[in-house]
Coordinates of C-alpha atoms in Angstrom, one line a residue:
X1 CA 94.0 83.2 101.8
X2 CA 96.1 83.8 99.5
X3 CA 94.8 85.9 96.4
X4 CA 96.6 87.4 92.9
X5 CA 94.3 89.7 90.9
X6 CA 95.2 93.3 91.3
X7 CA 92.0 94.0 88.8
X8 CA 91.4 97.0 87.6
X9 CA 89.0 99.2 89.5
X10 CA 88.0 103.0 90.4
X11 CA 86.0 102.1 92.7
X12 CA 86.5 102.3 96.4
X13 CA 87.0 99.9 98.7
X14 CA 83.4 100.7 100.4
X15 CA 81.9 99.3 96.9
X16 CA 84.3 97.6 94.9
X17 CA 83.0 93.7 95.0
X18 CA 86.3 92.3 95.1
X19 CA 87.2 94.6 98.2
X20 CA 83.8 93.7 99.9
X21 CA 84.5 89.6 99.3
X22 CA 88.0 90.0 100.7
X23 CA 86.6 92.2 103.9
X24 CA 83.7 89.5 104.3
X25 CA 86.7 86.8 104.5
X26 CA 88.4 88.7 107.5
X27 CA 85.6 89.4 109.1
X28 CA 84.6 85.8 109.2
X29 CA 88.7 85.4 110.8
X30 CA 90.8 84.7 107.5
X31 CA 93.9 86.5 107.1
X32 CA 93.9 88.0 103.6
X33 CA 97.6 88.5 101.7
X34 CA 96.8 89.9 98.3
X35 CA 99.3 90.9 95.3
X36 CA 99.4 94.8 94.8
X37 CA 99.8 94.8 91.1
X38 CA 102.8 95.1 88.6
X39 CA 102.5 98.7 87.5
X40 CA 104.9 100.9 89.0
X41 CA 105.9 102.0 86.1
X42 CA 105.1 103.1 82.8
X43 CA 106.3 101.8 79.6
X44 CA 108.8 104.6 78.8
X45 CA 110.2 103.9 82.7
X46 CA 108.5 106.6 84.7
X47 CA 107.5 106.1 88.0
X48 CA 103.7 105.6 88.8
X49 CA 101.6 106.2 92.1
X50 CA 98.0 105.6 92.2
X51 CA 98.2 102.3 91.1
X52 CA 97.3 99.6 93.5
X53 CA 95.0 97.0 92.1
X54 CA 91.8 95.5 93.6
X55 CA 91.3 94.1 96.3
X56 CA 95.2 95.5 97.4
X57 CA 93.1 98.3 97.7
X58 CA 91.3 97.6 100.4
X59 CA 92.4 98.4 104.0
X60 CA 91.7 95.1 105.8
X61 CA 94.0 92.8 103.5
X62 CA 97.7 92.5 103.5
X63 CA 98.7 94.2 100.4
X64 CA 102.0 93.1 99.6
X65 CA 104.5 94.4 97.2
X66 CA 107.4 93.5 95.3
X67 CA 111.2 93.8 96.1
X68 CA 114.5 92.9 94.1
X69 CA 116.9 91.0 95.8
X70 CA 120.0 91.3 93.3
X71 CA 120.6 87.7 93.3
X72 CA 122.4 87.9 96.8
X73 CA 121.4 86.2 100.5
X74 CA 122.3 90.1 101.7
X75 CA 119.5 92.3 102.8
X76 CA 121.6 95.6 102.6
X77 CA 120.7 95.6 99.0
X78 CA 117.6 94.7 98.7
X79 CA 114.9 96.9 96.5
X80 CA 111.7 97.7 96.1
X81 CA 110.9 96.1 91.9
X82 CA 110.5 98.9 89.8
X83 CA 107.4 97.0 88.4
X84 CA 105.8 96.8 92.1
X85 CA 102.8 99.0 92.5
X86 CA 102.9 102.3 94.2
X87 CA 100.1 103.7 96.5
X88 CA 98.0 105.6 97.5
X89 CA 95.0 103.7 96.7
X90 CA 92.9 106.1 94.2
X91 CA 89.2 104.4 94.4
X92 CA 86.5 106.6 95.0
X93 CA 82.5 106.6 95.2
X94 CA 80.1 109.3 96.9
X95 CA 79.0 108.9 100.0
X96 CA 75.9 110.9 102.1
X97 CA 79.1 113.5 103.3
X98 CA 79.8 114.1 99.2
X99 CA 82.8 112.8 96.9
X100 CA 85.0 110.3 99.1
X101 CA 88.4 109.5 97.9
X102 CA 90.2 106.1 98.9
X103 CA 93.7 107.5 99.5
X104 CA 95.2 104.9 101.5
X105 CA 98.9 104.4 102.0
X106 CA 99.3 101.2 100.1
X107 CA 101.1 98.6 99.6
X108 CA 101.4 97.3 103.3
X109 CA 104.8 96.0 103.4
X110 CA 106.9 94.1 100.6
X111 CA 108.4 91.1 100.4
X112 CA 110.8 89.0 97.4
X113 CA 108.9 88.6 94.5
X114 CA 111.9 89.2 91.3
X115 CA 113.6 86.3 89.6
X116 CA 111.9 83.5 92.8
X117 CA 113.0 80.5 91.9
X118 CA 110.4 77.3 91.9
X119 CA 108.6 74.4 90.4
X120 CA 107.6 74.6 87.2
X121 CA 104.8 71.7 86.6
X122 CA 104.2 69.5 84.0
X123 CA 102.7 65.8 83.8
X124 CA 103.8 63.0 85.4
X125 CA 106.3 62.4 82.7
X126 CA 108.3 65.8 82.9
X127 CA 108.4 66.4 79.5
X128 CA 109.3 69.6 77.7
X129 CA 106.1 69.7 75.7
X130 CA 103.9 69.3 79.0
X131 CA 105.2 72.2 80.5
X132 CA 102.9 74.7 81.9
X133 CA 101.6 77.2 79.6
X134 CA 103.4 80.3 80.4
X135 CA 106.5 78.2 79.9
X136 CA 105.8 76.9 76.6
X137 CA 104.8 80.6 76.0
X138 CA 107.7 82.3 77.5
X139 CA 110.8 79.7 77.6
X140 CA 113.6 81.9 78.8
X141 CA 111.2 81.5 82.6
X142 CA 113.0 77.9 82.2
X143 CA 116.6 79.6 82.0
X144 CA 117.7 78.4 85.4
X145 CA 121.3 78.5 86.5
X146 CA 121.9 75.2 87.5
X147 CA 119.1 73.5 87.0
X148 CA 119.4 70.3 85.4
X149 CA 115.5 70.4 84.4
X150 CA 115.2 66.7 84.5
X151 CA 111.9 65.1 84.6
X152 CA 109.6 65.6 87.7
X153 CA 112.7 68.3 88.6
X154 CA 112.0 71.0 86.9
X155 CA 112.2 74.3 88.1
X156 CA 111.3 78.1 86.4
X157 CA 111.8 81.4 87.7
X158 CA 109.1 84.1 87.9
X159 CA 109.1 88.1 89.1
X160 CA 106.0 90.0 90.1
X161 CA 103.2 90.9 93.3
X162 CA 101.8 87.5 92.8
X163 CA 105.4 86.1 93.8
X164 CA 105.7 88.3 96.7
X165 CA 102.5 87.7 98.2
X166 CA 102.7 84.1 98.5
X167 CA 105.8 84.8 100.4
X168 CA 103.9 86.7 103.2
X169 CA 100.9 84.4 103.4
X170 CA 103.3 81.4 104.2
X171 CA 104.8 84.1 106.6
X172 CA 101.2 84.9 108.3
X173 CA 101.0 80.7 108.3
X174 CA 103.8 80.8 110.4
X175 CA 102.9 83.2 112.8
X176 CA 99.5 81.2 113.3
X177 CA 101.2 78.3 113.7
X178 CA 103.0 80.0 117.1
X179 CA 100.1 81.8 117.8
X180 CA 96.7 79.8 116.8
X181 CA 94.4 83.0 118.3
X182 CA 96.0 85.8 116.7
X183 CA 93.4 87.7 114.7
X184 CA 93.7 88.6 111.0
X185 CA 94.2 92.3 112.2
X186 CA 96.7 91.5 114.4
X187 CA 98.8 89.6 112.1
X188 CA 99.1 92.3 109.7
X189 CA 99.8 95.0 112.7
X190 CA 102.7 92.0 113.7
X191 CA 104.3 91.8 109.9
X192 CA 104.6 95.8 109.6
X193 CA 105.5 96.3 113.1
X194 CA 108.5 93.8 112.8
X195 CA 109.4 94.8 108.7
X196 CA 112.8 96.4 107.7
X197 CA 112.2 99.5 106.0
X198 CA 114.7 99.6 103.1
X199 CA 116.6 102.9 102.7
X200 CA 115.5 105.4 99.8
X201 CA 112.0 103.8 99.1
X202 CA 108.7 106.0 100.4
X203 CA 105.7 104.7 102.2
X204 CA 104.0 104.1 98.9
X205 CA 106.8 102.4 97.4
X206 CA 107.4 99.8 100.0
X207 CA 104.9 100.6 102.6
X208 CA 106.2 100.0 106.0
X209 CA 109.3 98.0 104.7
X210 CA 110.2 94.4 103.9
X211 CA 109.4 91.5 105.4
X212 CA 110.9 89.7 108.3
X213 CA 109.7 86.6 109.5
X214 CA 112.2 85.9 112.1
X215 CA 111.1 89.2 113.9
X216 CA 107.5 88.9 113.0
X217 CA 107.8 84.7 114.6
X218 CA 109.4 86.4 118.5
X219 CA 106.5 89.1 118.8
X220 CA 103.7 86.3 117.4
X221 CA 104.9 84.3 120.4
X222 CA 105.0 86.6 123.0
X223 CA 101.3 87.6 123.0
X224 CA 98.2 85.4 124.7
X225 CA 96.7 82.3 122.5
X226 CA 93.8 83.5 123.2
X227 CA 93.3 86.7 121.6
X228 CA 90.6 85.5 119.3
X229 CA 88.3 83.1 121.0
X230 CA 87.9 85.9 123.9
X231 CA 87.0 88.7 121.6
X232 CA 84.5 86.3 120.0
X233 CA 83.5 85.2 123.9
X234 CA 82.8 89.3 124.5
X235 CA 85.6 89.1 127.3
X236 CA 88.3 91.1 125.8
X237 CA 88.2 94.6 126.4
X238 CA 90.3 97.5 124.9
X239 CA 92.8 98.0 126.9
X240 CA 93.4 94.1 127.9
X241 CA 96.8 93.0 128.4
X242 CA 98.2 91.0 125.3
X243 CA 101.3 89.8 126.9
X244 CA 101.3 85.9 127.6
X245 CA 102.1 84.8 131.2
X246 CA 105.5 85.5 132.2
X247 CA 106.2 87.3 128.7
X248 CA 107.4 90.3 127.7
X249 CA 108.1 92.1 124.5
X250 CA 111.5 91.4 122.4
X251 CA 113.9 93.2 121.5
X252 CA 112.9 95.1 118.3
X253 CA 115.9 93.8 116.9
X254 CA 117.0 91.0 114.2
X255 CA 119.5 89.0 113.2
X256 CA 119.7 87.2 109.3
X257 CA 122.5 85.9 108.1
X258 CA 124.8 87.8 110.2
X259 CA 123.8 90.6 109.9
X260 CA 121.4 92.6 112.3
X261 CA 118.5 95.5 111.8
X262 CA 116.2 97.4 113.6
X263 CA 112.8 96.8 113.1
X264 CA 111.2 99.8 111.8
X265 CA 108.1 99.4 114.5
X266 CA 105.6 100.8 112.0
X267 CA 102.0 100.3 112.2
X268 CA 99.4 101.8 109.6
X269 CA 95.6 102.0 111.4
X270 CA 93.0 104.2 110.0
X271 CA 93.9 104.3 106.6
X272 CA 96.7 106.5 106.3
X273 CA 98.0 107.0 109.5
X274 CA 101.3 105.6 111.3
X275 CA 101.4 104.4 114.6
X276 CA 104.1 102.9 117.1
X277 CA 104.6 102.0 120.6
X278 CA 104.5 99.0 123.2
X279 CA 101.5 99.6 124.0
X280 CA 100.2 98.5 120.5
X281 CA 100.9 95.3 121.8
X282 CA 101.0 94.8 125.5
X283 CA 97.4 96.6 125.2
X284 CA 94.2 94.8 123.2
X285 CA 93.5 97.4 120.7
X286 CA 90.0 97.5 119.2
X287 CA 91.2 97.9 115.5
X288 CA 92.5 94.4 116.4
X289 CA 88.8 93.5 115.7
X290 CA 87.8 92.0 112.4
X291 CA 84.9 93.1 112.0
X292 CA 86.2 96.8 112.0
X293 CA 87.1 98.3 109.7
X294 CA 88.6 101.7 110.0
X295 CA 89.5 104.7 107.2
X296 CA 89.6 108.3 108.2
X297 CA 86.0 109.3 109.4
X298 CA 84.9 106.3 108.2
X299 CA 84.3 102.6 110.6
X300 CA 82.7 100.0 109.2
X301 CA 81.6 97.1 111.2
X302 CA 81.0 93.6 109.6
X303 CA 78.8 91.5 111.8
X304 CA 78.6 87.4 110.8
X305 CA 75.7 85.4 110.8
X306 CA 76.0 81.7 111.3
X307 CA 74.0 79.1 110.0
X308 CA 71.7 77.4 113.3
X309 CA 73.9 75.2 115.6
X310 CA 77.1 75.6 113.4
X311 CA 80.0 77.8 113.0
X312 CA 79.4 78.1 109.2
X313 CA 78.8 81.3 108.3
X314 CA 75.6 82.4 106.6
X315 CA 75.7 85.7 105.2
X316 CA 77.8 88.8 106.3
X317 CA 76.0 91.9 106.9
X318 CA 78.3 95.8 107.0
X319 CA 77.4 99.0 108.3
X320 CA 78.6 102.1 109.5
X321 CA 79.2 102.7 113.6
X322 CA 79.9 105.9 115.6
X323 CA 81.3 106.5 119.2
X324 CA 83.5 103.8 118.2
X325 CA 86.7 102.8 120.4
X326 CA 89.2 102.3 118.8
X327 CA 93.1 103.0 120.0
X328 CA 94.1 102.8 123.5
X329 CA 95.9 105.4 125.7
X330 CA 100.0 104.9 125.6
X331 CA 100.2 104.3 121.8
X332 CA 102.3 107.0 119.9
X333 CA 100.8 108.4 116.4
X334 CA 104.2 109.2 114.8
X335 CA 101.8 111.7 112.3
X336 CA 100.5 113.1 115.5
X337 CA 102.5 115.7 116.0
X338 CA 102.7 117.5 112.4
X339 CA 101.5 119.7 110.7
X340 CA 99.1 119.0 108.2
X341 CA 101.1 121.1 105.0
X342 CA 103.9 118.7 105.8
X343 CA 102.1 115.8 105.7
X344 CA 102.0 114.9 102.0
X345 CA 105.4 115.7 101.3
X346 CA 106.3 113.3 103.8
X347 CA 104.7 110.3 102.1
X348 CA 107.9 110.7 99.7
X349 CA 110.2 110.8 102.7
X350 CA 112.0 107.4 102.9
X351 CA 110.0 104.7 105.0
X352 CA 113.0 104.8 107.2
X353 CA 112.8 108.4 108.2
X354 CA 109.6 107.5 110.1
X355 CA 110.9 104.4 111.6
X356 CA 113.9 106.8 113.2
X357 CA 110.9 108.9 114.3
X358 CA 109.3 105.7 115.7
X359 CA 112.6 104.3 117.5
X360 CA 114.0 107.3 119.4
X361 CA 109.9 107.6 120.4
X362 CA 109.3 111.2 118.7
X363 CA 105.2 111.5 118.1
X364 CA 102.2 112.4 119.9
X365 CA 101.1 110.0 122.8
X366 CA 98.1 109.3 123.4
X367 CA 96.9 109.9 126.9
X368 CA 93.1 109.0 127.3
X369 CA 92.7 106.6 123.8
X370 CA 90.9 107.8 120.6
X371 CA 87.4 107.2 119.8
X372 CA 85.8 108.7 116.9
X373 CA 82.9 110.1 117.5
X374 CA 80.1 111.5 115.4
X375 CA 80.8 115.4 114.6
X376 CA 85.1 114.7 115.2
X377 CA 87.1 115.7 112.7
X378 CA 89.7 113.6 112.6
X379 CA 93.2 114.8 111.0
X380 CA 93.4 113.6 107.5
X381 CA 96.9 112.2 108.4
X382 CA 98.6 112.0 104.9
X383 CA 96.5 112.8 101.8
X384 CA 97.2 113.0 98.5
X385 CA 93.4 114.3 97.1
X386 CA 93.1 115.8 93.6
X387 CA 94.9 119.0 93.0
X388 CA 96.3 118.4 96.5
X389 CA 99.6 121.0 96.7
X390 CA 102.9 119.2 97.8
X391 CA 105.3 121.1 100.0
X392 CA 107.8 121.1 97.2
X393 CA 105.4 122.7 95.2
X394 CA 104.6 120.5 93.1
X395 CA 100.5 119.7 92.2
X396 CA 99.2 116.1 91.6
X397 CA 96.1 116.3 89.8
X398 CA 94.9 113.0 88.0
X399 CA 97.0 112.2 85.3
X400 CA 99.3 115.2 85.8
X401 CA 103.1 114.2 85.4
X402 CA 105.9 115.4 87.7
X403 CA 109.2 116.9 86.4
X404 CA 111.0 113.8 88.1
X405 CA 108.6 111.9 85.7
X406 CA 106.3 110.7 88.4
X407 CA 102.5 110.0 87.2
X408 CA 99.8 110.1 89.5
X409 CA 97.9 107.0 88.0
X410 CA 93.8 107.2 86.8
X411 CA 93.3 104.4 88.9
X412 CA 93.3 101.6 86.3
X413 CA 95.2 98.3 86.7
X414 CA 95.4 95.6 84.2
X415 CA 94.4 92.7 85.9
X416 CA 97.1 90.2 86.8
X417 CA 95.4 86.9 86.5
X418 CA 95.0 87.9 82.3
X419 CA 98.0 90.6 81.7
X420 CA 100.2 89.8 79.0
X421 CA 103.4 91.0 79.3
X422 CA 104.4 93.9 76.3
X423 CA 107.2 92.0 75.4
X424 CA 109.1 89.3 76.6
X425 CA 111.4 91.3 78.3
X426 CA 108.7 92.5 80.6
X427 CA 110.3 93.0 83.8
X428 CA 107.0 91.8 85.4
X429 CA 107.3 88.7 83.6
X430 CA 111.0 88.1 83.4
X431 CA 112.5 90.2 86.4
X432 CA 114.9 93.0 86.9
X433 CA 118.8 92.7 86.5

């Protein structure tokens, strides 16, 4: 399911009714891609965080944000859109505990989405004056080069999240195709394990890094084809090997168009933590699960009702667990082994930083598994609350403006499905140089 809206909404995930429809849909085993919005930035060209757009904001969908390829088949110059929409995720609501504050690291990964080139539809005639309506309203989208815009050919070119995350639900397409029992989890752990982090951009620029299908395709078919019908069955336990017969995992390692990466072998579980290791996928993890959901102290299980001798569902009912399993022994938490005053200045340390951390194995591994229990206080992992203290020294407060002219966003979004543009040279619209 593919879905562009990035509404506008301070609410958390746990109420929001866009974010419960999209968890309801992966709970019942559909993998959710979702645009993260178009406001990175403000109208005078400042950077914003905070502003990731419902349902991006909720932790069971693929959030997907927005990079600039510069018009070249390289990747080594790829860039995250200046448009694209920064995390964390600022919804909030109050739960039995007191004031609860989203604060997930959002977007997940990001993919092309400036200047994508594609059909533009009209009737079956082709002509100019049947053009779609955001043609007609915007022409220069027609500007081309090289298109001969001939009837029934013609093509347009468009920039935003809604561009990206089509781009990564025909990637999640693919890797179903190789692997028809991959979970919905699973396929978001296999995208941000296998992305490229692109150097400079943060964790809440580009979350884990940009998207590569090749990779993502090799570690899809390396794992069992049965992943999903034995958790449904009850007959896969954490812990379960993952690996097909006679598989193991691939080199974390790509080659496109001559040129060859490192994966940056990235996983984000719980919200706002980063995890890494084989063991994420030689061993069944239980955040693999659907129907869990997992944020901080916070695990949500959805449990789906079916309609009497069919396998439509019926209705979807949530609630809170405890004693919950829900990581295995072996995987490395690369935010593990931190301390916690260092941990918000690192969301603004380049994606890549952490993937170094994550290939030469540095982290905190676990030995026995983690399962949160009621009373455990789990480490916040990275936080950005209100008038959290940076390490720089810096306070973001809602609203409050850094020197570097960074804004900590209120949490509204202007919807994307009924945004229009400031001007027509809105880079959301039109796309960066």
């Amino acid at each position: 399911m593919n879905l562009s809206l990035a509404a506008g909404s301070t609410e958390s995930f746990i109420t929001d009714p866009l974010a419960r429809a999209a968890r309801r849909a992966v709970a019942a085993g559909i993998v959710v891609v979702v645009a993260g919005g178009n406001a990175g930035k403000t109208a005078d060209g400042r950077e914003v965080y905070g502003a990731v757009g419902s349902p991006g904001h909720d932790p069971s969908v693929i959030t997907v944000g927005a990079t600039n390829l510069h018009a070249t088949a390289t990747r080594t110059d790829d860039t995250v859109a200046g448009f694209s929409s920064r995390g964390p995720t600022r919804g909030r609501t109050v739960l039995p505990e007191g004031p609860w504050i989203d604060n997930l690291l959002k977007p997940d990964l990001v993919a092309p989405g400036n200047r994508i080139i594609g059909a533009l539809s009209a009737d079956i005639f082709g002509q100019r004056s049947t053009w779609n309506r955001l043609v007609t309203t915007y022409p220069q989208l027609a500007n081309v080069p090289g298109a001969a815009q001939a009837p029934n050919r013609t093509l347009m070119q468009l920039s935003g999240t809604s561009v990206a995350a089509p781009v990564v639900a025909g990637a999640a397409a693919l890797l179903l195709q190789v692997n028809p029992g991959l979970t919905p989890p699973l396929v978001k752990a296999i995208l941000q394990y296998t992305a490229q982090p692109l150097p400079g951009a943060n964790l809440l620029e580009q979350g884990v890094g940009e998207l590569n299908i090749e990779g993502a395709v090799r570690l899809a078919a390396a794992l069992r084809t049965d992943i999903g019908p034995a958790l449904a069955a009850g007959t896969l336990r954490a812990g379960d090997p993952l690996l097909a017969s006679g598989q193991r995992l691939p080199l974390p390692q790509s080659t496109i168009n001559g040129q060859s990466f490192n994966w940056g072998r990235l996983v984000v579980a719980g919200g706002n933590h980063l995890l890494s290791g084989d063991a994420l996928f030689t061993r069944f993890q239980p955040i693999y699960d659907p129907t869990l959901n997992w944020t901080r102290q916070l695990v949500l299980r959805s449990t789906v009702l079916y309609w009497p001798l069919t396998t439509v569902p019926r209705s979807i009912v949530e609630g809170r667990v405890s004693n919950q399993n829900l990581i295995t022994a072996g995987v490395v938490w690369i935010d593990g082994n931190l301390a916690q005053s260092t941990l918000a200045g690192g969301l603004f340390l380049p994606a890549s930083t952490w993937a170094n951390q994550a290939a030469t194995g540095s982290g905190f591994v676990l030995s026995g598994g983690f399962v949160l229990s009621e009373g455990f206080v789990l480490s916040e992992g990275f936080v950005l609350s209100e008038g959290f203290v940076l390490s720089e020294g810096f306070v973001l407060s809602e609203g409050f403006v850094l020197s570097e002219g960074f804004v900590l966003s209120e949490g509204f979004v202007l919807s994307e499905s009924v945004r229009d543009p400031a001007s027509v040279a809105d880079p959301s619209l039109t796309g960066e140089p």
